[in-house]
Coordinates of C-alpha atoms in Angstrom, one line a residue:
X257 CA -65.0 -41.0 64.5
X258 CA -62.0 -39.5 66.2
X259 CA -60.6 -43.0 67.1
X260 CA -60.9 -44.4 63.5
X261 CA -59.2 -41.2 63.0
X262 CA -56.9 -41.7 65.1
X263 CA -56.1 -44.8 64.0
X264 CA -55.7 -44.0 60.7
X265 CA -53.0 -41.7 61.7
X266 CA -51.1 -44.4 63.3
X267 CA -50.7 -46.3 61.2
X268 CA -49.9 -44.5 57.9
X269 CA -47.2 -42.8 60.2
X270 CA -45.8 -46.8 61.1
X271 CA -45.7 -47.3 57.2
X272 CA -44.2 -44.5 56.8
X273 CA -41.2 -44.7 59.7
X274 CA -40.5 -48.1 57.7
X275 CA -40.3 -47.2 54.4
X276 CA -40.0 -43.8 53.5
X277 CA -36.4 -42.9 52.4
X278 CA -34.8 -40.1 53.1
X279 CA -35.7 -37.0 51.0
X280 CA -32.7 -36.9 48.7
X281 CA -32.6 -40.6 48.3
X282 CA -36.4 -39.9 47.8
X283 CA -35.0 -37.7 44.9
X284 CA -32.9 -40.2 43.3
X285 CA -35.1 -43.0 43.3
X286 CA -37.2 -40.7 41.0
X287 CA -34.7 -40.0 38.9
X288 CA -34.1 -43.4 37.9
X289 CA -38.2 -44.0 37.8
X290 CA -38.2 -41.3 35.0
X291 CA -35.7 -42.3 33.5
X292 CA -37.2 -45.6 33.1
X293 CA -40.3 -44.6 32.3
X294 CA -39.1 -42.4 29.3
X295 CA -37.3 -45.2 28.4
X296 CA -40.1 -47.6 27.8
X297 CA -42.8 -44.8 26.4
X298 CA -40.9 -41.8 24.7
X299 CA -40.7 -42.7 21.0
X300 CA -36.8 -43.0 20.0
X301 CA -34.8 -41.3 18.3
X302 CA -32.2 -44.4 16.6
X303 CA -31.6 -47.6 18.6
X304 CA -32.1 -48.9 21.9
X305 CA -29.0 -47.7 22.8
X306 CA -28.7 -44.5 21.3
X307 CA -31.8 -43.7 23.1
X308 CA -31.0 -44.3 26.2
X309 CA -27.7 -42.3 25.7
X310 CA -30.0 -39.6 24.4
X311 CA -32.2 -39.0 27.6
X312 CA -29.5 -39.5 30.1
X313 CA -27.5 -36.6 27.7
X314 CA -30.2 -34.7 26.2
X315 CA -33.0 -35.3 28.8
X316 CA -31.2 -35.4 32.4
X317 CA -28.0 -33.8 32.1
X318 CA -29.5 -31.5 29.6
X319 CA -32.2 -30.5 32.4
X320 CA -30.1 -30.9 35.2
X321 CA -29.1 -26.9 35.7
X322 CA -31.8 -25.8 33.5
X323 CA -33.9 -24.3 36.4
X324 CA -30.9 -22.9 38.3
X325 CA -32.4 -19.2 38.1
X326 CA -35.3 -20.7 39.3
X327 CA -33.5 -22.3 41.8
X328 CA -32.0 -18.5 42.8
X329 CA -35.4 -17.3 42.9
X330 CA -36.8 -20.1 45.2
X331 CA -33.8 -20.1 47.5
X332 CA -34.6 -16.2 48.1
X333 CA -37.7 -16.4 48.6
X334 CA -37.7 -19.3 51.6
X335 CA -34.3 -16.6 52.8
X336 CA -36.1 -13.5 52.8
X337 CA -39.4 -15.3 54.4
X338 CA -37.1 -17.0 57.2
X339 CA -35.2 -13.5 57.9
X340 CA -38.9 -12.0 58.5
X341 CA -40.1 -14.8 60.5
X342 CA -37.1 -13.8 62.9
X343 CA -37.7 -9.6 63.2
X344 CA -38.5 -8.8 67.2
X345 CA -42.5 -8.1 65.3
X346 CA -43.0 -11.7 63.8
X347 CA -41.4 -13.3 66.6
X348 CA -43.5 -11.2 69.7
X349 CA -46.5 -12.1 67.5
X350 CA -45.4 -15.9 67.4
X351 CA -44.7 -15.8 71.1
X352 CA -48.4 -14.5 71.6
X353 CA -50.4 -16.7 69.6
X354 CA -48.5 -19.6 71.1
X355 CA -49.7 -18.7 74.8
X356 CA -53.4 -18.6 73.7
X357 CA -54.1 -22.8 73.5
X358 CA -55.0 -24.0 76.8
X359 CA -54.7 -27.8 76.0
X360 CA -52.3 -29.9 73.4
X361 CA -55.5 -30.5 71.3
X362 CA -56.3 -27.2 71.2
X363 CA -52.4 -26.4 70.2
X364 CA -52.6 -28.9 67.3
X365 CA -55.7 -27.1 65.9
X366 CA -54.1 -23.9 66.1
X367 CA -50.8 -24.5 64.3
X368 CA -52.0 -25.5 60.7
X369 CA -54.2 -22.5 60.8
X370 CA -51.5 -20.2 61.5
X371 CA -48.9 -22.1 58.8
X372 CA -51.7 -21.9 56.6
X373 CA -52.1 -18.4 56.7
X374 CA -48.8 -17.5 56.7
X375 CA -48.7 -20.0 53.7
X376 CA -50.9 -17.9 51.8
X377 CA -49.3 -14.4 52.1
X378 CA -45.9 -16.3 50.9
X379 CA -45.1 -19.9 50.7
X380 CA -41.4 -19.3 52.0
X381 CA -42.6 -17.3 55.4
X382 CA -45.4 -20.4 55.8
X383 CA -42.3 -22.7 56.2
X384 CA -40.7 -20.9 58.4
X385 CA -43.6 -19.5 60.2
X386 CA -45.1 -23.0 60.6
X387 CA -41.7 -24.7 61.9
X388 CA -41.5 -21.6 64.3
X389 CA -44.4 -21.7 65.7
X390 CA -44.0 -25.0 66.2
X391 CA -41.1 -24.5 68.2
X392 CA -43.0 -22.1 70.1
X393 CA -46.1 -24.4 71.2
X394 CA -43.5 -26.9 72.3
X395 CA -42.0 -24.5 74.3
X396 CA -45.2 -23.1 76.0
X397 CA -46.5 -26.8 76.3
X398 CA -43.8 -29.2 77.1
X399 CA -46.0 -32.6 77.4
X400 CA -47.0 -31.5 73.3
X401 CA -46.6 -34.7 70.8
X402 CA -44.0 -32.3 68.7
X403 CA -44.4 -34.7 65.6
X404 CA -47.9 -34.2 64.8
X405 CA -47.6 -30.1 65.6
X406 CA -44.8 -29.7 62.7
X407 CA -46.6 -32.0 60.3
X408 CA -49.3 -29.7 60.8
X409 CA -46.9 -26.4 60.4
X410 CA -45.9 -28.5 57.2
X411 CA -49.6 -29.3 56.7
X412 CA -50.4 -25.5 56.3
X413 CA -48.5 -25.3 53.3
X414 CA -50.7 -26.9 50.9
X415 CA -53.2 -23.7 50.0
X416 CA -49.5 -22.1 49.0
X417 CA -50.1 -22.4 44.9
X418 CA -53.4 -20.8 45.7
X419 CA -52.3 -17.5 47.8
X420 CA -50.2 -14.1 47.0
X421 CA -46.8 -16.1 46.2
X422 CA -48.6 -18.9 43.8
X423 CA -46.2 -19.6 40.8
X424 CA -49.1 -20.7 38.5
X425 CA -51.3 -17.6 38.7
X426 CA -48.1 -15.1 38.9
X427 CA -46.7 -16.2 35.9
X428 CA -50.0 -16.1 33.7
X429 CA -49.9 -12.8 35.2
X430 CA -46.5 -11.8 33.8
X431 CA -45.4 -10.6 30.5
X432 CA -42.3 -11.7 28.2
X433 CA -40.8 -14.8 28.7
X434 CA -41.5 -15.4 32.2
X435 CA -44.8 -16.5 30.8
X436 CA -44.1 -19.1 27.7
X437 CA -47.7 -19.5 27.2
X438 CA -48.0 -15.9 25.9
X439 CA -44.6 -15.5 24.0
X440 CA -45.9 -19.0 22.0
X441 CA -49.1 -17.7 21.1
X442 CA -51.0 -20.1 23.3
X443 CA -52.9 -17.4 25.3
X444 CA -53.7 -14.1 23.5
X445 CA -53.4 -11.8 26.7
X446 CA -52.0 -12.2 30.3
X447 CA -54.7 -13.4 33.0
X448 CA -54.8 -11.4 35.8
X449 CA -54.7 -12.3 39.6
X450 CA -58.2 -11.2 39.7
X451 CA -59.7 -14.4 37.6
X452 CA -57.4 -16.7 39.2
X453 CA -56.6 -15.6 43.0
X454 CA -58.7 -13.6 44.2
X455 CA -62.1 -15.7 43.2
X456 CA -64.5 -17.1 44.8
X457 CA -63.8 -20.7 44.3
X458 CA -60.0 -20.1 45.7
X459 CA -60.9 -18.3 48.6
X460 CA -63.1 -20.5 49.4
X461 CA -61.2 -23.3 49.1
X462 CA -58.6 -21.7 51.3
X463 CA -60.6 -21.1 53.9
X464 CA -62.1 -24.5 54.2
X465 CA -58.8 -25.8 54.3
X466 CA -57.0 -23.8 56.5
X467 CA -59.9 -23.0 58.8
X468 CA -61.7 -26.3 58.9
X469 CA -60.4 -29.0 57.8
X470 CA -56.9 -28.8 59.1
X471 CA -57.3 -27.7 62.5
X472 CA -60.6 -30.6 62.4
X473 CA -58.0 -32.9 61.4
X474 CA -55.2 -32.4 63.3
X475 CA -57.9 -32.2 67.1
X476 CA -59.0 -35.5 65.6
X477 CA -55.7 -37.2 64.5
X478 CA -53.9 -36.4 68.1
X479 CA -52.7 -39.1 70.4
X480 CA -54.6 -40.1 73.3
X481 CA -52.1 -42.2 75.1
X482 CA -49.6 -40.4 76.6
X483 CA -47.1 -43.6 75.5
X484 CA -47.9 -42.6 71.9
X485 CA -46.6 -38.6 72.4
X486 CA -43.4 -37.4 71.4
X487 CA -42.1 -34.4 73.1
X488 CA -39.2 -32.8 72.3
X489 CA -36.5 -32.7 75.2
X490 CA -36.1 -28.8 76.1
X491 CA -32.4 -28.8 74.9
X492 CA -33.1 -30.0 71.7
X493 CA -35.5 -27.1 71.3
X494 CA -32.5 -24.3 72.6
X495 CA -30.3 -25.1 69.7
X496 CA -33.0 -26.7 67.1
X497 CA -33.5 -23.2 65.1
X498 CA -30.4 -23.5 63.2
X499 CA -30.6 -27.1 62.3
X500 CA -28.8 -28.6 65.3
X501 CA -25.9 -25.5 66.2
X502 CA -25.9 -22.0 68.7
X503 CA -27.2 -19.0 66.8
X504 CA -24.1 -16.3 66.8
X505 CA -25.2 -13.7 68.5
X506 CA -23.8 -10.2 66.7
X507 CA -22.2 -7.9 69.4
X508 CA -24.0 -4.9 71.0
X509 CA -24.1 -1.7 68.7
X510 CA -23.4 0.2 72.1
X511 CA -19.9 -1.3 72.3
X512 CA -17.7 2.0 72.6
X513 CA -14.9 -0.6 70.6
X514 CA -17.0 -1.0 67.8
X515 CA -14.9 0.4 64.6
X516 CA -16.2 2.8 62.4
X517 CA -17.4 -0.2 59.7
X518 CA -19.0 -2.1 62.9
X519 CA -21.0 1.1 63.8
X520 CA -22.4 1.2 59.8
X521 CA -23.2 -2.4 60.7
X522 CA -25.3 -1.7 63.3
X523 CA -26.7 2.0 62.4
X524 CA -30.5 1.7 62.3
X525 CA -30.4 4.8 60.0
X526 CA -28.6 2.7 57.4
X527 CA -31.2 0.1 57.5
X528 CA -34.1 2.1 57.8
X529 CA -33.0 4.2 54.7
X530 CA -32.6 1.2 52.2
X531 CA -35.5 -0.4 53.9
X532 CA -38.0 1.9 53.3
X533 CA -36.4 2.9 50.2
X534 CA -37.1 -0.6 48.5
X535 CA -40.4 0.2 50.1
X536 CA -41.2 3.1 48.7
X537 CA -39.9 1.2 44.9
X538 CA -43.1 -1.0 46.2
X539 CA -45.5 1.7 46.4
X540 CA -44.4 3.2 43.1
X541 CA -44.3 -0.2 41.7
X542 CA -48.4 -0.4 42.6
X543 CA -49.1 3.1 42.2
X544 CA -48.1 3.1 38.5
X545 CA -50.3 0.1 37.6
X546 CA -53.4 1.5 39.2
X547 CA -52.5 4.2 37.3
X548 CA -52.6 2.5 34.1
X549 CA -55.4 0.8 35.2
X550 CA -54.2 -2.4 37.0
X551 CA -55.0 -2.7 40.6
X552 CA -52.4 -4.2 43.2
X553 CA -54.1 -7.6 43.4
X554 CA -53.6 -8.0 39.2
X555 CA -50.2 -6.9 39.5
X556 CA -48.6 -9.8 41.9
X557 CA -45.9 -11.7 40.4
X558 CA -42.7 -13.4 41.6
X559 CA -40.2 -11.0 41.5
X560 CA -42.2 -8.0 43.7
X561 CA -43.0 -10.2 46.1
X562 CA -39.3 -11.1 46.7
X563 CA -38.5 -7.7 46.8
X564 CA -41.3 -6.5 49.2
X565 CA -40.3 -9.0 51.7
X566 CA -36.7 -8.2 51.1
X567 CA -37.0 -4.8 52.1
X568 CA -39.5 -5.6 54.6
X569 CA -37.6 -7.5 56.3
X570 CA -34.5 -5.1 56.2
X571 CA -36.8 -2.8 57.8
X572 CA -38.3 -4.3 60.7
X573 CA -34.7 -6.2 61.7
X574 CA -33.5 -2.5 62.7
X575 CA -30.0 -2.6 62.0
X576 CA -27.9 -4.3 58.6
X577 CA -26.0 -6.6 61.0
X578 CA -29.2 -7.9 62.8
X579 CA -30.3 -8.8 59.3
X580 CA -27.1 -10.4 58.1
X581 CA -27.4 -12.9 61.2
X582 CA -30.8 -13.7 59.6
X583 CA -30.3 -14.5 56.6
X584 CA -26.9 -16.2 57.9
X585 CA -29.5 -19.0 59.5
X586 CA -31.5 -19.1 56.7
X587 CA -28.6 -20.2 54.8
X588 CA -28.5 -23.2 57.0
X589 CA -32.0 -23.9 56.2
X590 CA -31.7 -23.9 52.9
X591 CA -29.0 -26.1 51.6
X592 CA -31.3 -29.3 51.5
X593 CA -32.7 -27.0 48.2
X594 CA -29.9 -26.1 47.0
X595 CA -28.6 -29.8 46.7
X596 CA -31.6 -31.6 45.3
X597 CA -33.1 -28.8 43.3
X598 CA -30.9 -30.0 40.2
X599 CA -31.8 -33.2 40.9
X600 CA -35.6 -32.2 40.5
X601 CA -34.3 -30.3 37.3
X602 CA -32.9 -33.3 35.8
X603 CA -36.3 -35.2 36.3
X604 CA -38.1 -32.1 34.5
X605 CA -35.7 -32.4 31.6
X606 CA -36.5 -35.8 31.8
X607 CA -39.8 -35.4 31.7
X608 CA -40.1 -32.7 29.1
X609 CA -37.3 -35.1 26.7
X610 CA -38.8 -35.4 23.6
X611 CA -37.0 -36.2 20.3
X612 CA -38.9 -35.2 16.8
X613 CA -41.6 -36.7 16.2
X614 CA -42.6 -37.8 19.7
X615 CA -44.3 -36.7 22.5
X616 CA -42.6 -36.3 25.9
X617 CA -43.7 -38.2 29.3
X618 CA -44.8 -34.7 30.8
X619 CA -47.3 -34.2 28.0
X620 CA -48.3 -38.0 27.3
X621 CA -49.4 -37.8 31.1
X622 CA -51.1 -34.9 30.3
X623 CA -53.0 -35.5 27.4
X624 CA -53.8 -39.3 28.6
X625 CA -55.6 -38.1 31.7
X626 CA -57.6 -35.3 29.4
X627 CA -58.6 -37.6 26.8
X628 CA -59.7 -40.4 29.5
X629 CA -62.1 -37.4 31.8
X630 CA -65.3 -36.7 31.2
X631 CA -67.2 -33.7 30.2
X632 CA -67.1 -31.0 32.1
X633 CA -64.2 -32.7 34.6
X634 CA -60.9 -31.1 33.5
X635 CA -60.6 -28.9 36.1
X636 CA -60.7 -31.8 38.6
X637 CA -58.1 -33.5 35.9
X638 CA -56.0 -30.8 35.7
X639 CA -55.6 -30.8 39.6
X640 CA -55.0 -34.9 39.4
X641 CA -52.4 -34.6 36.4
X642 CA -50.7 -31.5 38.2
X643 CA -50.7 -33.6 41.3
X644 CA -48.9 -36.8 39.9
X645 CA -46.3 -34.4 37.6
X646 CA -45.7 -32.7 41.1
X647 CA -44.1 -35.9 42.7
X648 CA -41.6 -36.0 39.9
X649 CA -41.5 -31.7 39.0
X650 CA -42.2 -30.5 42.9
X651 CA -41.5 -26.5 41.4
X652 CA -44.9 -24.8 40.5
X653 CA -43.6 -23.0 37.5
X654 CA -41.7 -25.7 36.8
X655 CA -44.4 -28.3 36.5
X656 CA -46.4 -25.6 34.6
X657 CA -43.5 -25.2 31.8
X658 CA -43.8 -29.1 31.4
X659 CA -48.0 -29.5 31.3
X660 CA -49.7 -25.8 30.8
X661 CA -49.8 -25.9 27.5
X662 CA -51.7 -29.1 26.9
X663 CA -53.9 -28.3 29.8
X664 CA -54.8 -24.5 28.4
X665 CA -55.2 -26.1 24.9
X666 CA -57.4 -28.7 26.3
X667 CA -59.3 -25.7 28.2
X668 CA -59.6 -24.0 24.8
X669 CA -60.8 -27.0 23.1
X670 CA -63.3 -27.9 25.3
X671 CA -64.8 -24.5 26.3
X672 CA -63.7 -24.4 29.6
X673 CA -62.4 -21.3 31.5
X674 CA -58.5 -21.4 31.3
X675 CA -58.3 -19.5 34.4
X676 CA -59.9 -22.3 36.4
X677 CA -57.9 -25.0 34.6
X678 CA -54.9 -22.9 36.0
X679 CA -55.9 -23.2 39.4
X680 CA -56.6 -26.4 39.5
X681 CA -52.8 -27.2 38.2
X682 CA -51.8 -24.9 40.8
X683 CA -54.0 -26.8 44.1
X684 CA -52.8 -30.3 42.7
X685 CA -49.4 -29.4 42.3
X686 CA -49.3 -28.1 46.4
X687 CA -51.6 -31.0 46.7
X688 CA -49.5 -33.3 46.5
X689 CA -46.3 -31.8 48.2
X690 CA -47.8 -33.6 51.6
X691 CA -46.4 -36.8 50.1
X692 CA -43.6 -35.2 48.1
X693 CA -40.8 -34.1 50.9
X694 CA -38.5 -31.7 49.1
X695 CA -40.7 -28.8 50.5
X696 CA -40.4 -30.2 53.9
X697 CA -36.9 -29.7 54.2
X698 CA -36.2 -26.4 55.4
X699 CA -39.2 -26.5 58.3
X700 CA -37.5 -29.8 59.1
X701 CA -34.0 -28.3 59.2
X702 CA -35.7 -26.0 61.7
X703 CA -37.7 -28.4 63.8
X704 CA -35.0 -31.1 64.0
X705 CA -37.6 -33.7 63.1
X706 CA -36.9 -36.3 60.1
X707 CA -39.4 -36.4 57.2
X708 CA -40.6 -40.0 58.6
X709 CA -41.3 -37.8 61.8
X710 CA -44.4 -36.2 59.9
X711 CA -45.3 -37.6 56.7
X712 CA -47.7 -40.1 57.9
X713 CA -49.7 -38.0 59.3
X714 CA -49.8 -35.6 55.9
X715 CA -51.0 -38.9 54.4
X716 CA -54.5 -38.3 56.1
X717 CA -54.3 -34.4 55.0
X718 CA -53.6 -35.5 51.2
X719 CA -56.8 -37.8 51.0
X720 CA -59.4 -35.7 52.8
X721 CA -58.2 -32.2 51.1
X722 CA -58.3 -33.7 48.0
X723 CA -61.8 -34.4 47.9
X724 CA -62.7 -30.8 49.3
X725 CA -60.5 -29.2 46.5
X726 CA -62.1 -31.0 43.4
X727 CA -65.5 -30.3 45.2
X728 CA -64.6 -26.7 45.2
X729 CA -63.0 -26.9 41.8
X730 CA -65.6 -28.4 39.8
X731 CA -68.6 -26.3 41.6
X732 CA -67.8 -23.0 43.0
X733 CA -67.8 -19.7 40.9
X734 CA -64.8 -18.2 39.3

């Protein structure tokens, strides 16, 4: 078993090495696949030519910054989740759990676990927590394959959509616009974290995952030959952190030359104050809705965990400068986002394009793979359709604004519980994200590795999770 295994993993990384592009050419390649596609199935609106004109104006450039709040949102959440991963707490706690494997196999197991985890309290700190820890089991074991211990940091990161930071179940947990399903009518009430979550099926799911499978997988899928092992050199791994340069270190607060502004800078009663301050907003923030009758776990959505691990994370970094320097590297982490996340908004408005009187690709994807399942599937459809949308859409709330509502409608029409429709959007849309690299790009930024470095081996992880989470999906209680 472990050689076929083994095996498997081999090769899938050799076709990989040889014909993956790079993950912004990756990007543009689909681009011009939407735009192809639309082409040849959205109904037009005048000629042939007129068309054409119409998606590359209306449907690409007309998409291309509509997710750029979005974009803020996202690029804050993977900055505030990086500056926690590097407070003195996370980092001793990284340190120790990197000592405890006592062989490379071993190692291997333990690093999607931890990602995973990490994943699930908040997708942006399971990046960087994954690619750190990484780091750290390289540094502990120097003989480690690094390769197949960052695909497995990157590995973790697939129970994201169905943790604490999930886009899908946060926004059917929000009110106003922020959830479009509600505004239009198409749900009659918000659907709270507690139905979607925090169930049975999702934890459970989760914990297979992250608990079994991956750490099964990853023992299994390690190299036996020592000629097949890629360690990283240790001077790569001094100056990897920041993508490749020397962190700057900020000077030391006991400098008796330090200006009155430096001395703010470094003044752990600043920090502490707006810290626990925007702590405090936290409690209050959850205190209120159990007083109106909403406890903590209903009452998750994007914007409080930002905040929480904003001021979290100003906290525990001691002083304003030593948190500055963070998010300074996080920056650097980051900028692979920043650059293709238009892109990936250009495909969307692509994919959503639709003149009147026809339907967009998004939504003919959609309803094609509803009408085609049988009874009592859609969940496990839902998870497939979310999963193909994702390589094109790879934003969770994003993909959702281009395929929830015919999914929920299709829910409603066949008497099937919306809130498990939901989650199966949300698994197939991080589902899929093993072959999709976009989300790889910041704990590769980190590592130093390429995305060819890793995705063969996420290959095996897509196939065998995928089974487990339409088992789950289709079976397990709500």
């Amino acid at each position: 078993m472990a050689n076929v295994i083994r095996r498997m993993a081999e090769g899938s990384s050799r076709l990989v090495e040889r014909y993956l592009p790079d993950a912004f050419l990756f990007a543009i390649l689909l681009s011009f696949v939407a735009y192809g596609l639309a082409l040849a199935f959205v109904a037009p609106r005048g000629g042939t030519v007129t068309h054409a004109e119409n998606i590359l104006v209306d449907g690409w450039y007309g998409g291309f910054w509509g997710l750029l709040s979005f974009a803020m949102q996202m690029t804050l959440i993977l900055m505030t989740g990086y500056a926690l991963a590097q407070s003195s707490v996370v980092d001793d706690f990284l340190s120790r759990m990197a000592s405890i494997p006592s062989s490379e196999r071993s190692a291997a197991a333990l690093v999607p676990v931890v990602a995973a985890v990490a994943s699930f309290v908040h997708w942006g700190l399971g990046l960087v927590v994954g690619a750190i820890f990484a780091r750290k089991i390289a540094e502990e074991i120097r003989t480690i394959d690094f390769p197949i211990i960052v695909a497995g940091a990157y590995s973790g990161f697939i129970v994201w959509h169905g943790g604490l930071a999930g886009s899908i179940p946060l926004v059917l947990n929000s009110t106003g616009d922020d959830n479009f399903l509600l505004a239009s009518g198409v749900l009659n009430s918000t659907i709270s974290t507690g139905q979607t979550i925090f169930t049975v099926a999702n934890v459970a799911i989760f914990v297979v995952i992250g608990f079994i499978f991956l750490p099964l997988l990853f023992l299994l899928m390690y190299p036996e030959s020592e000629a097949k092992k890629h360690p990283i050199d240790p001077a790569q791994l001094d100056t990897a952190t920041d993508g490749g340069t020397e962190a700057v270190v900020a000077p030391s607060a006991t400098n008796d030359d330090l200006t009155v502004a430096e001395r703010i800078e470094h003044s752990s009663f600043v920090s502490y104050a707006i810290g626990l301050s925007g702590l405090l907003a936290v409690v209050g923030y959850f205190g209120r809705g159990i007083a109106d009758g909403t406890m903590p776990w209903n009452n998750l959505n994007l914007n409080i965990v930002n905040f929480t691990f904003l001021f979290l994370g100003i906290t525990l970094h001691g002083t304003p400068a030593a948190y500055i320097g963070a998010m300074k590297e996080g920056v650097e982490n980051v900028w692979g986002i920043i650059l293709q996340f238009p892109f990936y908004a250009g495909i969307m408005g692509i994919m959503g394009y639709a003149p009147e009187g026809s339907t967009s690709l998004a939504t003919q994807i959609a309803q094609g793979m509803v009408h085609l399942s049988p009874d009592g599937t859609l969940p496990v459809v839902a998870f497939l359709t979310a999963g193909i949308v994702n390589v094109f859409v790879p934003s969770g709330g994003g993909e959702w604004a281009v395929v929830g509502e015919t999914l929920v409608k299709a829910a409603h029409a066949g008497g099937t519980s919306v809130p498990r429709v939901a989650m199966a959007a949300a698994w197939g849309d991080a589902w899929t994200n093993m072959i999709q690299p976009f989300w790889a790009i910041p704990l590769l930024a980190i590592s130093g590795l390429s995305v060819r470095d890793i995705m063969g081996y996420c290959v095996l992880v897509l196939l065998g999770s995928g089974l487990i989470i339409s088992v789950g999906l289709l079976f397990l209680p709500m």
